[in-house]
mmCIF file of C-alpha atoms and ligand atoms in Angstrom:
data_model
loop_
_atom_site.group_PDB
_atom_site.id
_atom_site.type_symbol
_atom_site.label_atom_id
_atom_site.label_comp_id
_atom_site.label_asym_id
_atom_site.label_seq_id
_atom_site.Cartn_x
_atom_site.Cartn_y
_atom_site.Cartn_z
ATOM 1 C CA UNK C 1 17.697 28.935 15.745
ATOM 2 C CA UNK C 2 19.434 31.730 14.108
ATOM 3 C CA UNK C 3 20.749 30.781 10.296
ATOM 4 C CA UNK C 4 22.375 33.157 8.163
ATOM 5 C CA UNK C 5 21.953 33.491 4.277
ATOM 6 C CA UNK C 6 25.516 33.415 2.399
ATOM 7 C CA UNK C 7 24.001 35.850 0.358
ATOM 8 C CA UNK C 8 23.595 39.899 -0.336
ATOM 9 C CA UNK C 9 20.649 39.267 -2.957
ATOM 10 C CA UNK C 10 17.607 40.836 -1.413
ATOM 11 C CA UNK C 11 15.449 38.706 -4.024
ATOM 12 C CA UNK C 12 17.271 35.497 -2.865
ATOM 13 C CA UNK C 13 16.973 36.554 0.697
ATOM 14 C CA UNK C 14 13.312 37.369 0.166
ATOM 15 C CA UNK C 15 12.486 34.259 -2.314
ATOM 16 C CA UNK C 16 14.117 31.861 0.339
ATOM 17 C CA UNK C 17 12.007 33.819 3.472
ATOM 18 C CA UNK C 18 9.115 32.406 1.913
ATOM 19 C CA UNK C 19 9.638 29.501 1.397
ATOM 20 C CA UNK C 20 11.047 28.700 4.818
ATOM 21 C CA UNK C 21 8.290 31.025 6.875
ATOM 22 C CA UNK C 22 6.739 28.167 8.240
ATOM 23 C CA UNK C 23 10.002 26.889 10.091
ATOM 24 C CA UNK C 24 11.069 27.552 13.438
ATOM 25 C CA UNK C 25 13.920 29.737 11.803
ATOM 26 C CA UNK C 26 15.685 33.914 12.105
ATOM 27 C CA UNK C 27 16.856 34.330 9.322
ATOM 28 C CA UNK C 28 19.702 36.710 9.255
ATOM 29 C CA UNK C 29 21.608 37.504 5.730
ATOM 30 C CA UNK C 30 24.933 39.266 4.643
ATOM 31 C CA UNK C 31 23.989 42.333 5.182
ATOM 32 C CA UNK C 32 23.785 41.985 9.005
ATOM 33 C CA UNK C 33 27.224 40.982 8.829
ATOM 34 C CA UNK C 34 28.447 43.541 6.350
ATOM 35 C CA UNK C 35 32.202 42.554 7.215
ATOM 36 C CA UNK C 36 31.771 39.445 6.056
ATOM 37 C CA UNK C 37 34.268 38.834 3.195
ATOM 38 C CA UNK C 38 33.166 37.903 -0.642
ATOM 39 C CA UNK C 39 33.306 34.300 -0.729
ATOM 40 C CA UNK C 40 35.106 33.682 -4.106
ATOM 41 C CA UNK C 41 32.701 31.031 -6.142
ATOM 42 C CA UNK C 42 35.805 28.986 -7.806
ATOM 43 C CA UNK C 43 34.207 25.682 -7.717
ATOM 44 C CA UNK C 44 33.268 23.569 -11.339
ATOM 45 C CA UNK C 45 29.869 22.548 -9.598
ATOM 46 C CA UNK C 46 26.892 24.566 -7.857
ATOM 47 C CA UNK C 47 27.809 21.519 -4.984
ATOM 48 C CA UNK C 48 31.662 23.033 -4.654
ATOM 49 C CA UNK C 49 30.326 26.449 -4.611
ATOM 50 C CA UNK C 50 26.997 26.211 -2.331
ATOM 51 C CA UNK C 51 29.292 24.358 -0.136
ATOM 52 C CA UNK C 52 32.578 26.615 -0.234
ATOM 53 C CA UNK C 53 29.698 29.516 0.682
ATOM 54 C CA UNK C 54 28.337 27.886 3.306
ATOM 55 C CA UNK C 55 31.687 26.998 5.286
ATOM 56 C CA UNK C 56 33.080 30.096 4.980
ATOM 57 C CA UNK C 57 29.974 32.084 6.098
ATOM 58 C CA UNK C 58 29.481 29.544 8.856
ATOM 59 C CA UNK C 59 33.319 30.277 10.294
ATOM 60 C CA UNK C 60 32.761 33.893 9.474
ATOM 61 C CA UNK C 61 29.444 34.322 11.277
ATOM 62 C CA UNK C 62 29.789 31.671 14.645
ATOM 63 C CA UNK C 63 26.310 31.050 13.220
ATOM 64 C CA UNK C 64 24.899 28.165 11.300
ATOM 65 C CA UNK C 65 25.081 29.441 7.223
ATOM 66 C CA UNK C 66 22.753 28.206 4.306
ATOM 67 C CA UNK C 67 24.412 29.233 1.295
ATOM 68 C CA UNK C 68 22.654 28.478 -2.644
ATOM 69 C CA UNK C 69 24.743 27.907 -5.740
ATOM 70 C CA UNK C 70 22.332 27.974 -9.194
ATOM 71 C CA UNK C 71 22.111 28.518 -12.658
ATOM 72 C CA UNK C 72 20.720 27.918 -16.251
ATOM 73 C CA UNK C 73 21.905 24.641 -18.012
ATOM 74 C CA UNK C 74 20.770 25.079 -21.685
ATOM 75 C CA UNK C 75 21.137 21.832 -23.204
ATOM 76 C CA UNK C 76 22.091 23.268 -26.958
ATOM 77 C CA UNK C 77 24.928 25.164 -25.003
ATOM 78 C CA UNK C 78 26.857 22.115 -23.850
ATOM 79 C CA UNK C 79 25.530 23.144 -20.278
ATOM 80 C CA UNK C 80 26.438 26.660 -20.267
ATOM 81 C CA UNK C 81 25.518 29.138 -18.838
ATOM 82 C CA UNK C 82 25.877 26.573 -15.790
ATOM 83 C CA UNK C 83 28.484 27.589 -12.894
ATOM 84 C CA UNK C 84 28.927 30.858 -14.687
ATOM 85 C CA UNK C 85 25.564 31.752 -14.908
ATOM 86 C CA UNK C 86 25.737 34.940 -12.663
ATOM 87 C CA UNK C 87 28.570 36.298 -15.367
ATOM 88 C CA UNK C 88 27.730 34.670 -18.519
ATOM 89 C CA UNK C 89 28.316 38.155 -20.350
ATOM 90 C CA UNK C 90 30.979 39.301 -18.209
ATOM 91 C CA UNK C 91 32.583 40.024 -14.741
ATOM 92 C CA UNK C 92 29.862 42.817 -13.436
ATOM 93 C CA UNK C 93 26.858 41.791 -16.297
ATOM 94 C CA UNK C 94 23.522 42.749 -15.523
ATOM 95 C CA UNK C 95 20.921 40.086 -15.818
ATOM 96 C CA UNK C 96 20.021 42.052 -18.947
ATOM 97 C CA UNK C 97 22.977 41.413 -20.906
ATOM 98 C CA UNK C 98 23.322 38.000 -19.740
ATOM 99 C CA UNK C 99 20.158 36.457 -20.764
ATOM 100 C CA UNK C 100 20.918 38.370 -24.075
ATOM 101 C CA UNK C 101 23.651 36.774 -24.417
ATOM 102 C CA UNK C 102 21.294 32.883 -23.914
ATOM 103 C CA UNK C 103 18.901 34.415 -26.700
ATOM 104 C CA UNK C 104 21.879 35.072 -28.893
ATOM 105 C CA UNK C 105 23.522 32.184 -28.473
ATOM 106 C CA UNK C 106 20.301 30.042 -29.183
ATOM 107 C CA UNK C 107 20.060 32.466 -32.079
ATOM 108 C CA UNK C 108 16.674 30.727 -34.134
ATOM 109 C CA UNK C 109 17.024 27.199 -32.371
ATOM 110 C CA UNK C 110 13.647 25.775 -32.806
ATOM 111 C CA UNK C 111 11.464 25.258 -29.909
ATOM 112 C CA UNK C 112 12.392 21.736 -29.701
ATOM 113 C CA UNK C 113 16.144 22.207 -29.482
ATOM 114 C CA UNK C 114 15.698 24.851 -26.309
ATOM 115 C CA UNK C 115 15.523 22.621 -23.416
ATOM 116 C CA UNK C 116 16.646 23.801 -20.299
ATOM 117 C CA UNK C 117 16.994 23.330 -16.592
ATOM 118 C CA UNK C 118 17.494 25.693 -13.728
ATOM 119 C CA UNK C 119 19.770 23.693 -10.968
ATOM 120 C CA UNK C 120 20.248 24.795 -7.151
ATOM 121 C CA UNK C 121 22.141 23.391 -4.620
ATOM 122 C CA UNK C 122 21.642 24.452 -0.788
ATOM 123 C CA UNK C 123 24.271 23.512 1.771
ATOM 124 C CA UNK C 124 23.962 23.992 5.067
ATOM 125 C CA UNK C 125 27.089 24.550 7.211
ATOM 126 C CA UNK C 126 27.881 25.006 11.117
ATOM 127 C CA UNK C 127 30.902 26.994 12.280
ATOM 128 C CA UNK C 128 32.657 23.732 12.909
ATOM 129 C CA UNK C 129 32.786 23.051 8.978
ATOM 130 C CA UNK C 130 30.280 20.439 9.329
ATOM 131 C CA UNK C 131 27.587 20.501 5.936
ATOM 132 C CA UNK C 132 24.898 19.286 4.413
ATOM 133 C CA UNK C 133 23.472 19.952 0.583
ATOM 134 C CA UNK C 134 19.894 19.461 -0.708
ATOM 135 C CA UNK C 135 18.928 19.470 -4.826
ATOM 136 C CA UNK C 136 16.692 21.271 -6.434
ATOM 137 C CA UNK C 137 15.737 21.255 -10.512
ATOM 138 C CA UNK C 138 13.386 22.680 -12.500
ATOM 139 C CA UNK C 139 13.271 21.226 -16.570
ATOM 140 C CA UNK C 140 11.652 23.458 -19.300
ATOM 141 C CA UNK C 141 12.977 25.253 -22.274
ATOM 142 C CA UNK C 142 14.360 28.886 -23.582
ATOM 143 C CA UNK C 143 11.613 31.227 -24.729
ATOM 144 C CA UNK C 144 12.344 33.058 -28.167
ATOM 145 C CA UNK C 145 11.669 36.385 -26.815
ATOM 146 C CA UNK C 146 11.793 38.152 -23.074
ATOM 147 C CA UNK C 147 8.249 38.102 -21.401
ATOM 148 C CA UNK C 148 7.510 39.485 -17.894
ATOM 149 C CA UNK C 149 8.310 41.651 -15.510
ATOM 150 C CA UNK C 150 8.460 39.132 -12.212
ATOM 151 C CA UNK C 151 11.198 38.016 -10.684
ATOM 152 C CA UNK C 152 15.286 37.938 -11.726
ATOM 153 C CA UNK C 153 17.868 36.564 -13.604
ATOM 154 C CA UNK C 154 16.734 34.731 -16.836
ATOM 155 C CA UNK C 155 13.363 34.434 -15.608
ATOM 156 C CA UNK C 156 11.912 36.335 -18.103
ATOM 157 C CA UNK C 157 13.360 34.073 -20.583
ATOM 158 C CA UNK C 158 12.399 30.396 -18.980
ATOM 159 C CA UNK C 159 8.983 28.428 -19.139
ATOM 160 C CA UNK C 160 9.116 25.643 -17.185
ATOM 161 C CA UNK C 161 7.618 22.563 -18.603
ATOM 162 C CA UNK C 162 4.602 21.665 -19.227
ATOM 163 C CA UNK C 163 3.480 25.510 -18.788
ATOM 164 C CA UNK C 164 3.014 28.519 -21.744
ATOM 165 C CA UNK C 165 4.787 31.133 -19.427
ATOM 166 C CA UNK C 166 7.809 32.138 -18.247
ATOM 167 C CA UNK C 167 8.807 31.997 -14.699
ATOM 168 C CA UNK C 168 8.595 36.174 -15.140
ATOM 169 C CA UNK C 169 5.580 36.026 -16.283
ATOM 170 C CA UNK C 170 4.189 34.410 -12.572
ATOM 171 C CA UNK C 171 3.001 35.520 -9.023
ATOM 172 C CA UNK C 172 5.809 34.813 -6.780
ATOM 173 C CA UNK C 173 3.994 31.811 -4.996
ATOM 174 C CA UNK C 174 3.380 30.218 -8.351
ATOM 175 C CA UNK C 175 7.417 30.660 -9.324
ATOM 176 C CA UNK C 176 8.015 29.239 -5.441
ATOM 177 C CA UNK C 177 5.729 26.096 -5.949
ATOM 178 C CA UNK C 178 7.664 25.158 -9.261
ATOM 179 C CA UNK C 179 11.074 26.419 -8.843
ATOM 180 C CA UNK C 180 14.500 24.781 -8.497
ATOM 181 C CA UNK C 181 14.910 26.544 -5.299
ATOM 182 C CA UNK C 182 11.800 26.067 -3.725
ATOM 183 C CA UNK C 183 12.472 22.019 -4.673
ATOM 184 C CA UNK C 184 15.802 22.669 -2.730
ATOM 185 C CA UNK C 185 14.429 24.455 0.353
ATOM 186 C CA UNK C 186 11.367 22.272 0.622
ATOM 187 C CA UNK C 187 14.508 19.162 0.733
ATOM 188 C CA UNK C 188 16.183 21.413 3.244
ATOM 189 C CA UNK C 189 13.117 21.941 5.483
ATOM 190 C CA UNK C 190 12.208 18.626 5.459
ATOM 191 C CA UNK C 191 15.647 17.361 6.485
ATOM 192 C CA UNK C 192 15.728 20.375 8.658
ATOM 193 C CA UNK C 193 13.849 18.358 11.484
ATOM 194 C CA UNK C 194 15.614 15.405 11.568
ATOM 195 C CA UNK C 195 18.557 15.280 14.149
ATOM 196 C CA UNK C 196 21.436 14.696 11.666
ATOM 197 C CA UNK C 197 21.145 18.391 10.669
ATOM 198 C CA UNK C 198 20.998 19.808 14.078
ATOM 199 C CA UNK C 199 24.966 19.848 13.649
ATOM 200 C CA UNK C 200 26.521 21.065 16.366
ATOM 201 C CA UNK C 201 23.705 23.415 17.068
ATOM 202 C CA UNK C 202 25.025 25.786 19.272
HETATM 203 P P1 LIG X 301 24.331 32.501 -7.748
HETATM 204 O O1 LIG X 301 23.546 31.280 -7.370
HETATM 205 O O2 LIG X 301 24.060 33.659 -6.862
HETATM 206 O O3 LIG X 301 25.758 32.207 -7.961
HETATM 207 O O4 LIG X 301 23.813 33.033 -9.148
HETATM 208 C C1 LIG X 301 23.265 32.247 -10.074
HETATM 209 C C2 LIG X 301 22.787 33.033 -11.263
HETATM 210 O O5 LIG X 301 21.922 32.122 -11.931
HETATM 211 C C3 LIG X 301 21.950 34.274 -10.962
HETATM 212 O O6 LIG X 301 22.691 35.450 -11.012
HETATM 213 C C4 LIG X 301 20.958 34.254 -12.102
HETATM 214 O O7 LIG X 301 21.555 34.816 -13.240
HETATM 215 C C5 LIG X 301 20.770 32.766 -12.354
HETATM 216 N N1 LIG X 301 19.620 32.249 -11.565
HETATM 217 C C6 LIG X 301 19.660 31.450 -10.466
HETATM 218 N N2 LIG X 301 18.415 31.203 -10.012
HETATM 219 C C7 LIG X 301 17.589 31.884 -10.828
HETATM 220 C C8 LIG X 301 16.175 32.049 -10.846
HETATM 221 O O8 LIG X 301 15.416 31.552 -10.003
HETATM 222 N N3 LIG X 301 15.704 32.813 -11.836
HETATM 223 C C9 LIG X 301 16.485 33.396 -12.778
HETATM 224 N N4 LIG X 301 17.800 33.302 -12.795
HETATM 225 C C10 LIG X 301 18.361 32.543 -11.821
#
């Protein structure tokens, strides 16, 4: 079955790959349908947004669409970066400037006070408008400093619990094993072969 990724972020595209290799799955992304118009992410949750994605791919394409909504919830920030995690420091910010922004905000927050979680939401959509959504969550806290190389977004800023590293700092399989969107994909591929999900399959 042919699904496409609501998506243009090859590290997404390439992160989720793995994770579903071992399914009977093409994956196709945006970039095979470069027509395709931005989805605008409006929603207050990753649900409205994974879900909005999803839809609108899935009447865009004619083929099934598995969009992701995710982000940073840092507990000291009232939740933020959260929804807006992708432009935390601005419309176009780098990933750079936006987990700046985290370390100034946390400013010298003691190590106790720098909990954090990393939240993803998949939905899965046919071109009929029928979906499905799947959690994933990884808990740990805000490093002080930036540490690796690995990986995107505030990884180089996010140790997961119960670990000394940040997600930057790890192999990609290691970061797959632990991360909120590996939780969510592994939910996904579960559900994936169970007949409720084989929604309309064209
Ligand atoms: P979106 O899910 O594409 O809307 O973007 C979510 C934003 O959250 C990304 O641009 C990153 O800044 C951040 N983010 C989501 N997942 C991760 C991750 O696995 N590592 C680091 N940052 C992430």
């Amino acid at each position: 079955m042919k699904i496409v990724l609501a998506t243009r972020n090859q590290k997404k595209v390439e992160e989720i790959g793995r994770v579903l290799q071992d399914a009977s799955i093409e994956l196709l992304s945006l970039t095979d349908f470069p027509d395709c118009p931005e989805v605008v992410e409006d929603g207050e949750t990753f649900q409205a947004n994974a879900e909005k994605k999803a839809r609108e791919v899935a009447a865009f394409t004619g083929c099934h669409a598995l969009a992701d909504d995710s982000g940073l919830v840092v507990d000291s920030l009232q939740g933020a970066p959260g929804v807006y995690s992708a432009r935390y420091a601005g419309a176009d910010a780098t990933d750079q400037a936006n987990l700046e922004k985290v370390l100034a905000a946390l400013g010298k927050t003691p190590a106790s006070q720098r909990g954090a979680r990393f939240q993803c939401v998949i939905s899965f959509a046919s071109p009929g408008g029928e979906v499905e959504s799947f959690f994933g969550c990884v808990e740990g806290r805000i490093n002080q400093t930036p540490q690796g190389n690995n990986g995107f977004g505030y990884d180089p800023v996010f140790v997961p619990q119960g670990g000394e590293v940040t997600f930057a700092e790890m192999t990609a399989q290691q970061k797959d094993a632990l991360s909120h969107r590996g939780r969510a994909l592994a939910a996904f591929a579960a559900g994936y072969s169970k007949p409720a999900l084989h929604i309309s399959s064209s």
